Coordinates of C-alpha atoms and ligand atoms in Angstrom, one line a residue:
V30 CA 77.4 152.6 76.0
E31 CA 80.3 154.0 78.2
P32 CA 80.6 152.0 81.4
R33 CA 79.0 154.8 83.7
G34 CA 75.9 154.7 81.7
A35 CA 75.8 151.0 81.7
W36 CA 76.3 151.0 85.8
Q37 CA 73.5 153.4 86.2
R38 CA 71.4 151.5 83.7
A39 CA 72.1 147.8 84.9
S40 CA 72.7 148.5 88.7
S41 CA 69.6 150.6 89.3
S42 CA 67.0 147.5 89.8
G43 CA 69.4 146.2 92.2
T44 CA 69.1 142.6 91.2
R45 CA 71.2 142.1 88.2
P46 CA 74.2 139.9 90.3
L47 CA 76.8 141.2 87.8
A48 CA 75.6 144.6 88.7
L49 CA 75.8 144.8 92.9
D50 CA 79.3 145.6 93.1
R51 CA 80.5 148.9 90.9
D52 CA 84.2 148.4 91.3
R53 CA 83.4 144.9 89.8
F54 CA 81.2 145.9 87.0
M55 CA 84.0 148.3 86.2
A56 CA 86.7 145.5 86.0
L57 CA 84.3 143.4 84.1
H58 CA 83.3 145.9 81.7
D59 CA 87.3 146.7 81.4
R60 CA 88.0 142.9 80.9
R61 CA 85.1 142.6 78.0
R62 CA 85.8 145.8 76.1
P63 CA 88.3 144.3 73.7
L64 CA 85.7 141.2 73.1
Y65 CA 82.7 144.4 72.5
E66 CA 85.3 146.0 70.3
E67 CA 86.0 143.2 68.2
A68 CA 82.0 142.0 68.2
A69 CA 80.7 145.3 67.1
D70 CA 79.4 145.7 63.7
G71 CA 78.9 149.2 64.3
Y72 CA 80.5 152.1 66.5
L73 CA 78.1 154.9 67.3
P74 CA 79.0 157.5 69.9
A75 CA 77.6 156.8 73.6
G76 CA 75.0 159.2 75.3
D77 CA 73.2 160.6 72.5
R78 CA 69.2 159.2 72.3
G79 CA 68.4 160.7 69.2
L80 CA 71.2 159.2 67.0
V81 CA 69.4 155.7 67.1
H82 CA 66.7 157.5 64.9
R83 CA 69.5 159.2 62.6
A84 CA 71.6 156.6 62.2
L85 CA 69.1 153.9 61.6
P86 CA 69.2 153.6 57.9
A87 CA 73.0 153.5 58.1
V88 CA 72.8 150.5 60.8
T89 CA 70.0 148.7 58.4
T90 CA 72.2 148.9 55.5
L91 CA 74.8 146.8 57.3
L92 CA 72.2 144.2 56.8
R93 CA 72.6 144.2 53.2
A94 CA 76.6 144.9 53.7
P95 CA 79.3 142.1 53.3
A96 CA 80.1 140.4 56.4
Q97 CA 82.9 142.2 57.2
T98 CA 82.0 145.6 56.8
K99 CA 82.2 147.7 60.0
L100 CA 80.2 151.3 60.2
V101 CA 81.6 154.0 62.1
W102 CA 79.4 157.6 62.7
A103 CA 81.3 160.2 62.1
T104 CA 80.7 163.3 64.1
S105 CA 81.5 167.0 64.2
R106 CA 80.2 170.5 64.9
S107 CA 79.0 170.7 61.4
G108 CA 77.6 167.5 60.6
E109 CA 77.5 163.8 61.0
Y110 CA 78.0 161.1 58.4
P111 CA 78.1 157.6 58.2
V112 CA 81.5 155.9 57.9
F113 CA 81.3 152.0 55.7
V114 CA 84.9 150.3 56.0
G115 CA 85.8 146.7 54.9
P116 CA 86.6 144.7 51.3
G117 CA 83.8 144.8 49.3
V118 CA 81.9 147.5 50.4
L119 CA 81.5 149.3 47.0
D120 CA 80.4 146.6 45.2
A121 CA 77.3 145.8 47.6
A122 CA 74.4 147.8 47.7
V123 CA 75.7 149.9 50.1
W124 CA 75.6 153.7 49.7
P125 CA 76.0 155.9 52.6
T126 CA 73.2 158.7 51.5
E127 CA 69.8 158.2 50.6
P128 CA 69.2 158.4 46.9
A129 CA 68.5 162.4 46.1
G130 CA 69.2 164.0 42.7
R131 CA 71.8 162.8 40.3
R132 CA 75.3 161.5 41.0
I133 CA 78.3 163.0 39.5
C134 CA 81.6 161.3 40.0
V135 CA 85.2 163.1 40.4
T136 CA 88.1 160.9 39.5
D137 CA 91.6 160.5 38.5
A138 CA 93.2 159.2 35.2
N139 CA 94.7 156.2 37.1
V140 CA 91.7 155.6 39.6
G141 CA 88.6 156.4 37.0
P142 CA 89.7 153.3 34.1
L143 CA 90.5 151.0 37.3
H144 CA 87.2 151.5 39.7
G145 CA 85.0 154.1 38.1
D146 CA 82.4 151.6 37.0
R147 CA 82.0 150.2 40.5
V148 CA 80.3 153.6 41.4
P149 CA 76.5 152.6 41.3
A150 CA 74.3 155.3 39.0
V151 CA 77.0 157.8 37.9
D152 CA 74.9 160.5 35.9
A153 CA 78.6 162.2 34.9
T154 CA 82.1 161.6 35.5
V155 CA 84.9 164.4 35.2
T156 CA 88.2 162.8 35.2
L157 CA 91.4 164.9 36.3
P158 CA 95.0 164.6 35.7
A159 CA 96.9 162.1 38.8
G160 CA 99.1 163.9 40.9
E161 CA 99.7 166.4 43.5
Q162 CA 100.9 168.9 41.1
H163 CA 97.0 168.9 39.8
K164 CA 95.9 169.8 43.5
T165 CA 95.4 173.7 42.1
L166 CA 92.9 176.3 41.5
A167 CA 93.3 175.7 37.9
T168 CA 92.0 172.3 38.0
A169 CA 89.3 173.4 40.6
E170 CA 87.8 175.8 38.0
H171 CA 88.0 172.8 35.4
V172 CA 86.0 171.1 37.7
W173 CA 83.4 173.3 39.0
R174 CA 82.9 174.2 34.5
E175 CA 82.2 170.6 34.3
L176 CA 79.8 170.8 36.8
A177 CA 77.9 173.8 35.3
R178 CA 78.0 172.0 32.0
A179 CA 76.8 168.9 33.9
G180 CA 73.9 170.8 34.6
M181 CA 75.0 170.2 38.7
G182 CA 72.2 171.7 40.8
R183 CA 72.1 171.4 45.2
E184 CA 70.0 168.1 45.1
D185 CA 72.6 166.9 43.4
E186 CA 75.5 165.1 44.8
L187 CA 79.4 164.4 44.0
V188 CA 81.4 161.5 44.2
A189 CA 85.0 161.6 44.9
L190 CA 86.4 158.6 43.5
G191 CA 90.3 158.4 44.3
G192 CA 93.1 159.2 46.7
G193 CA 93.8 162.4 49.1
V194 CA 94.4 164.6 46.1
V195 CA 90.9 163.8 44.6
G196 CA 89.4 163.6 47.8
D197 CA 90.8 167.0 49.0
L198 CA 90.0 168.5 45.3
A199 CA 86.3 167.3 44.9
G200 CA 85.4 168.2 48.3
F201 CA 86.7 171.6 47.8
C202 CA 84.6 171.7 44.6
A203 CA 81.4 170.7 46.7
A204 CA 82.2 172.9 49.6
T205 CA 82.4 176.3 46.7
Y206 CA 80.2 175.0 44.2
Q207 CA 77.0 176.7 44.5
R208 CA 78.2 177.7 48.0
G209 CA 77.8 173.9 48.8
V210 CA 76.4 170.5 47.6
P211 CA 77.1 167.3 49.1
V212 CA 80.1 164.6 48.2
V213 CA 80.5 161.5 49.1
Q214 CA 84.0 160.5 49.7
V215 CA 84.8 156.8 48.0
P216 CA 88.8 156.6 49.4
T217 CA 90.9 154.2 47.1
T218 CA 94.5 155.0 48.5
L219 CA 95.7 154.1 51.7
V220 CA 96.6 157.2 52.9
A221 CA 92.9 158.5 51.7
Q222 CA 91.5 155.5 53.3
V223 CA 93.0 156.1 57.0
D224 CA 93.1 159.6 57.1
S225 CA 92.2 162.1 54.4
A226 CA 88.8 161.2 53.5
Y227 CA 87.4 162.2 57.1
G228 CA 87.1 165.0 59.0
G229 CA 85.7 167.7 56.3
K230 CA 89.1 169.3 55.6
T231 CA 89.4 169.8 51.9
G232 CA 91.6 172.5 49.6
V233 CA 94.1 173.1 47.1
D234 CA 97.9 174.1 47.4
L235 CA 99.2 176.8 45.9
P236 CA 102.9 177.0 44.5
E237 CA 104.0 179.5 47.6
A238 CA 102.2 176.7 50.3
K239 CA 100.8 173.8 50.7
N240 CA 96.8 173.4 51.4
Y241 CA 96.7 177.3 51.6
V242 CA 93.3 177.6 50.0
G243 CA 90.3 175.7 51.2
A244 CA 86.9 174.9 53.4
Y245 CA 86.0 172.6 55.8
H246 CA 83.2 170.4 54.0
Q247 CA 82.1 167.5 55.8
P248 CA 81.3 164.6 53.6
A249 CA 78.0 162.9 53.3
G250 CA 79.3 159.7 53.9
V251 CA 82.3 157.4 53.1
L252 CA 83.0 154.2 51.7
A253 CA 86.3 152.7 52.2
D254 CA 86.4 149.7 50.4
T255 CA 89.5 148.0 51.5
S256 CA 90.1 145.5 48.6
L257 CA 90.6 148.8 46.1
L258 CA 94.0 148.9 47.7
A259 CA 94.8 145.9 45.7
S260 CA 95.7 147.6 42.2
L261 CA 97.8 150.6 44.5
P262 CA 101.2 150.6 43.4
P263 CA 103.7 149.4 46.1
A264 CA 104.9 152.7 46.4
E265 CA 101.5 154.5 47.1
L266 CA 100.6 151.7 49.8
A267 CA 104.0 152.8 51.4
A268 CA 103.6 156.3 51.5
G269 CA 100.4 155.4 53.5
H270 CA 102.1 153.4 56.1
A271 CA 103.5 157.0 57.1
E272 CA 100.3 158.4 57.9
V273 CA 99.4 155.0 59.6
L274 CA 102.5 155.1 62.0
K275 CA 101.5 159.2 62.8
T276 CA 97.9 157.8 63.7
A277 CA 99.6 155.2 65.8
L278 CA 101.9 157.2 67.5
I279 CA 98.9 160.0 68.5
A280 CA 96.9 156.9 69.6
G281 CA 99.2 155.3 71.3
G282 CA 98.4 151.9 73.2
E283 CA 97.3 148.9 71.1
L284 CA 97.4 150.7 67.9
W285 CA 101.0 151.7 68.5
E286 CA 102.0 148.1 69.7
R287 CA 100.4 147.1 66.5
V288 CA 102.1 149.2 64.1
A289 CA 105.3 149.2 66.0
G290 CA 105.5 145.4 66.2
G291 CA 105.3 145.9 62.2
E292 CA 102.2 143.8 61.9
E293 CA 100.5 144.0 58.4
V294 CA 98.4 147.2 57.8
D295 CA 94.9 145.5 57.5
A296 CA 91.5 146.3 57.6
T297 CA 91.6 146.2 61.7
V298 CA 94.2 148.6 61.6
I299 CA 92.9 150.8 58.9
L300 CA 89.6 151.0 61.0
A301 CA 91.4 151.9 64.1
C302 CA 93.3 154.5 62.0
I303 CA 89.7 156.0 61.1
R304 CA 88.2 155.7 64.3
T305 CA 91.3 157.4 66.1
K306 CA 90.9 160.4 63.4
L307 CA 87.1 161.1 64.0
E308 CA 87.6 160.9 67.9
V309 CA 89.6 163.7 67.3
V310 CA 87.5 165.4 64.6
A311 CA 84.8 165.1 67.1
L312 CA 86.2 166.9 69.7
D313 CA 87.5 169.8 67.5
E314 CA 86.1 170.1 63.8
R315 CA 88.1 173.5 63.0
D316 CA 91.9 172.7 64.4
E317 CA 91.3 175.2 67.2
G318 CA 92.6 172.7 69.9
A319 CA 92.6 168.8 69.7
R320 CA 93.0 168.5 66.2
Q321 CA 96.2 169.8 65.9
V322 CA 97.5 166.3 67.2
L323 CA 96.8 165.3 63.4
N324 CA 99.5 167.8 62.5
L325 CA 102.3 165.9 63.7
G326 CA 105.0 165.7 61.2
H327 CA 103.0 167.8 58.6
T328 CA 104.7 170.9 59.6
V329 CA 108.2 170.0 58.3
G330 CA 106.3 167.7 55.7
H331 CA 104.4 170.0 54.4
A332 CA 107.1 172.4 53.7
I333 CA 109.4 169.6 51.9
E334 CA 106.4 168.9 49.4
T335 CA 105.9 172.6 48.9
A336 CA 110.3 173.6 48.8
T337 CA 109.9 170.4 46.0
A338 CA 107.5 172.0 44.0
Y339 CA 105.2 169.0 44.8
A340 CA 107.0 166.7 42.6
R341 CA 109.9 165.3 44.4
Y342 CA 108.2 163.1 47.5
R343 CA 104.7 161.6 47.4
H344 CA 102.6 163.2 50.3
G345 CA 103.2 160.4 52.5
E346 CA 106.9 160.0 52.0
A347 CA 107.1 163.8 53.3
V348 CA 105.4 163.3 56.5
G349 CA 107.6 160.1 57.2
L350 CA 110.7 162.7 57.4
G351 CA 108.6 165.2 58.7
L352 CA 107.8 162.6 61.7
L353 CA 111.6 162.0 61.9
A354 CA 112.6 166.0 62.5
A355 CA 109.1 166.1 65.0
L356 CA 110.3 163.6 66.7
R357 CA 114.4 165.3 66.8
L358 CA 112.5 168.6 67.9
S359 CA 110.9 166.3 70.8
G360 CA 114.2 165.2 71.9
Q361 CA 112.8 161.5 71.4
D362 CA 116.2 159.8 70.1
E363 CA 115.5 156.4 70.6
L364 CA 111.7 156.6 69.6
R365 CA 113.2 158.6 66.3
Q366 CA 115.4 155.5 65.7
Q367 CA 112.5 153.3 66.1
V368 CA 110.9 155.2 63.5
A369 CA 113.2 155.7 61.1
S370 CA 113.3 152.1 61.1
L371 CA 109.5 151.4 60.7
L372 CA 109.8 153.5 57.7
E373 CA 112.2 152.0 56.1
R374 CA 110.6 148.8 56.8
A375 CA 108.4 150.1 54.4
G376 CA 110.0 151.3 52.0
L377 CA 109.6 154.7 53.0
P378 CA 112.7 157.5 52.8
T379 CA 114.4 158.6 55.9
R380 CA 117.1 160.9 54.2
L381 CA 115.9 164.3 52.5
E382 CA 117.4 164.2 48.8
D383 CA 117.0 166.6 46.0
A384 CA 115.8 169.0 48.1
D385 CA 117.3 172.6 49.6
P386 CA 117.3 172.4 53.3
A387 CA 117.2 176.1 53.5
A388 CA 114.3 176.1 51.2
V389 CA 112.4 173.7 53.3
T390 CA 113.2 175.6 56.6
D391 CA 112.0 178.8 54.7
A392 CA 108.3 177.2 53.7
V393 CA 108.4 175.9 57.2
Q394 CA 107.8 179.5 58.1
R395 CA 104.6 179.8 56.0
D396 CA 103.0 177.0 57.9
K397 CA 99.4 178.0 58.3
K398 CA 99.7 177.0 62.1
R399 CA 101.6 180.3 62.8
R400 CA 100.9 182.1 65.2
R401 CA 101.9 186.1 66.5
G402 CA 104.4 185.1 63.6
E403 CA 105.7 182.2 65.2
V404 CA 105.5 178.6 64.0
R405 CA 103.9 175.9 66.6
F406 CA 104.9 172.5 66.2
V407 CA 103.0 169.5 67.5
L408 CA 105.6 167.3 69.5
V409 CA 105.8 163.9 70.9
R410 CA 106.3 163.0 74.7
A411 CA 105.6 159.3 73.9
P412 CA 103.0 157.3 71.7
G413 CA 100.1 158.2 73.0
Q414 CA 101.0 161.9 74.3
I415 CA 101.3 164.4 72.1
V416 CA 101.7 168.2 72.8
T417 CA 100.5 170.6 70.3
G418 CA 101.3 174.8 70.3
Q419 CA 104.7 174.3 71.3
A420 CA 107.4 177.1 70.0
V421 CA 110.7 176.0 68.6
D422 CA 113.8 177.6 68.3
P423 CA 114.3 178.3 64.5
D424 CA 117.9 177.3 64.6
E425 CA 116.7 173.5 66.0
V426 CA 114.3 173.8 63.1
A427 CA 117.1 174.4 60.4
S428 CA 119.1 171.9 62.2
A429 CA 116.6 169.0 62.2
V430 CA 116.1 169.9 58.7
Q431 CA 119.9 169.9 57.8
E432 CA 119.8 166.3 60.0
L433 CA 117.3 164.9 57.2
A434 CA 119.6 165.8 54.5
A435 CA 123.2 164.8 56.0
Ligands
LIG523 N1 92.0 166.5 53.9 C1 92.8 165.7 54.9 O1 92.7 165.6 55.7 C2 94.4 165.1 54.4 C3 95.0 164.2 55.4 C4 96.2 163.7 54.8 C5 96.5 163.9 53.2 N2 95.6 164.7 52.8 C6 96.1 165.0 51.0 O2 95.8 163.9 50.7 C7 96.8 163.9 49.4 C8 97.8 162.8 49.0 O3 96.9 161.5 48.7 P1 97.0 160.4 48.3 O4 98.5 159.9 48.9 O5 96.1 159.1 48.4 O6 98.0 160.6 46.8 P2 97.1 160.8 45.9 O7 95.5 161.1 45.5 O8 97.9 161.7 44.5 O9 97.3 158.9 45.2 C9 98.3 158.9 45.1 C10 98.5 157.8 43.2 O10 97.5 156.2 43.1 C11 97.0 156.4 42.1 N3 95.7 155.9 42.9 C12 95.1 155.9 43.8 N4 94.0 155.1 44.3 C13 94.7 153.9 43.6 C14 94.1 152.6 43.1 N5 93.7 152.0 44.0 N6 94.6 151.7 42.5 C15 95.7 152.6 41.1 N7 96.0 153.7 41.9 C16 95.7 154.6 42.3 C17 96.5 157.8 42.1 O11 96.1 158.1 40.7 C18 97.6 158.8 42.3 O12 98.5 158.2 41.1 C19 98.1 165.0 49.8 O13 97.6 166.3 48.7 C20 97.5 165.5 51.1 O14 97.5 166.9 51.4 C21 94.6 165.2 53.2

C-alpha cells in the first residue's frame, strides 16, 4: 500500500494513535519501508483491487515454495504475470501458470543436459545449439517446425529454459507460432535472471543488426531459480554483472550503492534488479518513453556485437563496453572511471579488442532507436538520473568508440 492510501485508510476513523498526524505518519512509513520491503514475500502493485483475485493463485503458491522464494507481480499494457524468484524454486511444486495443455521445452545444448529434467511434466524438448550466433531466423524456423511436428496447439505452453538467447528466441517463436502461444520463461543465466526474461521483448538477430526481427510477447510467468547459477561458467556470470551494473545505474539509490560498493550479486540484488526492470516496463511496455532507459549502454553495445559477428563478445561484455561509451558521451568522467573499475573487478573487458572501431561506429548508425535518421542515446546525469532520446554529434560517438579501442 502506498503511503497516501495507507494514510487514508488508517486515519479515517480518527481513533488510531499512530494515524492522527499526517506528517508523523508519513515519516513513520518512510522509516519502516525498508523493513516492509525486506519482510515481504510478495510485491504486488498498489491500488488495483481486482488484482487480489487475479493474483491469489500465485500468492497461495508461495505457501508451497521454498522459504526464500519471492513473488513479484509483473504488469504491462498487454498483460500481467507472476514472477517467482529464489533458490530451489524450480525443484519445488511451484509453477507460474495453471495446468492447461501440454508443455514443450526449448533449451540449448549446454543447459538441457544440466537442468532439463528439472522442468516438471515436459512432453517434448527442442534443443538448440548454444550461443548468440544461433539467435537467428534459421533457428527460429527449426523451432517452429519442431513445434508443429510435436503437434503443439494454442492450449499448450512453451517453456524457455536457458539464458537470454533461448529466452529471446523461444519467446519469439511463442509470439509467432500459430500467432501466439503462452511461454513460461525459466532463465538460467544472470543476464536472463536480472533482465531478459521479463518485459516481453523477444526476437532474433540479423547479420546486419542485432534484435532486428522480433515481437513483444509477455511471458505467462517467470521462474527464476537462483540456484541454477551455480553451474554457470565464471565468464557468463561476469557478463551478467554488466546488466546488474546497468540496472543499478538506472535505479540509483540503494541498489547503486550496493553494487558500487562491490557487494556480491545475491538473490537480494537479483530481486532488486527484477523489480527495477518491471517498474519501468509497467510504465512503458513498447519503448515509447520510460522504457528507453533500459537501453543504457546498448546502443554501442549492440553495435559491438554486430560488428564482431556476434562471436567475439558476450552480450554482457559488449554492454559493459557500451556503458563506458555512454558515460563518455554523458561527460561523466569520474563515474566512467568508477564503472570501469567495477567492470574490471567483475572480470569484464574495458577495452575493445579484435574489432574495427569504424565498423562499430557504422553499426551504431543502424540502431533501432533512430529517429528521423538520427541515432538517439541514453545518457547518465548521475546514478538514478538517466535521460533518453539524446542526439549526439557523430564525431563524438566515433571518438567514444575510438577511446574504447585505445
Ligand atoms: N529481451 C530482453 O529484454 C533482453 C535483455 C537483455 C539481454 N537480452 C539478450 O540476451 C542474450 C544474452 O543472454 P545470455 O548472456 O544469457 O547468453 P546465452 O543465452 O548465450 O547464455 C550464455 C551461455 O551460458 C550457457 N548457460 C546458460 N545457463 C547456464 C547454466 N545455468 N549453467 C551452465 N551454462 C549455462 C548457455 O548455454 C550459453 O553458452 C542476448 O541475445 C541479448 O540480446 C535480451
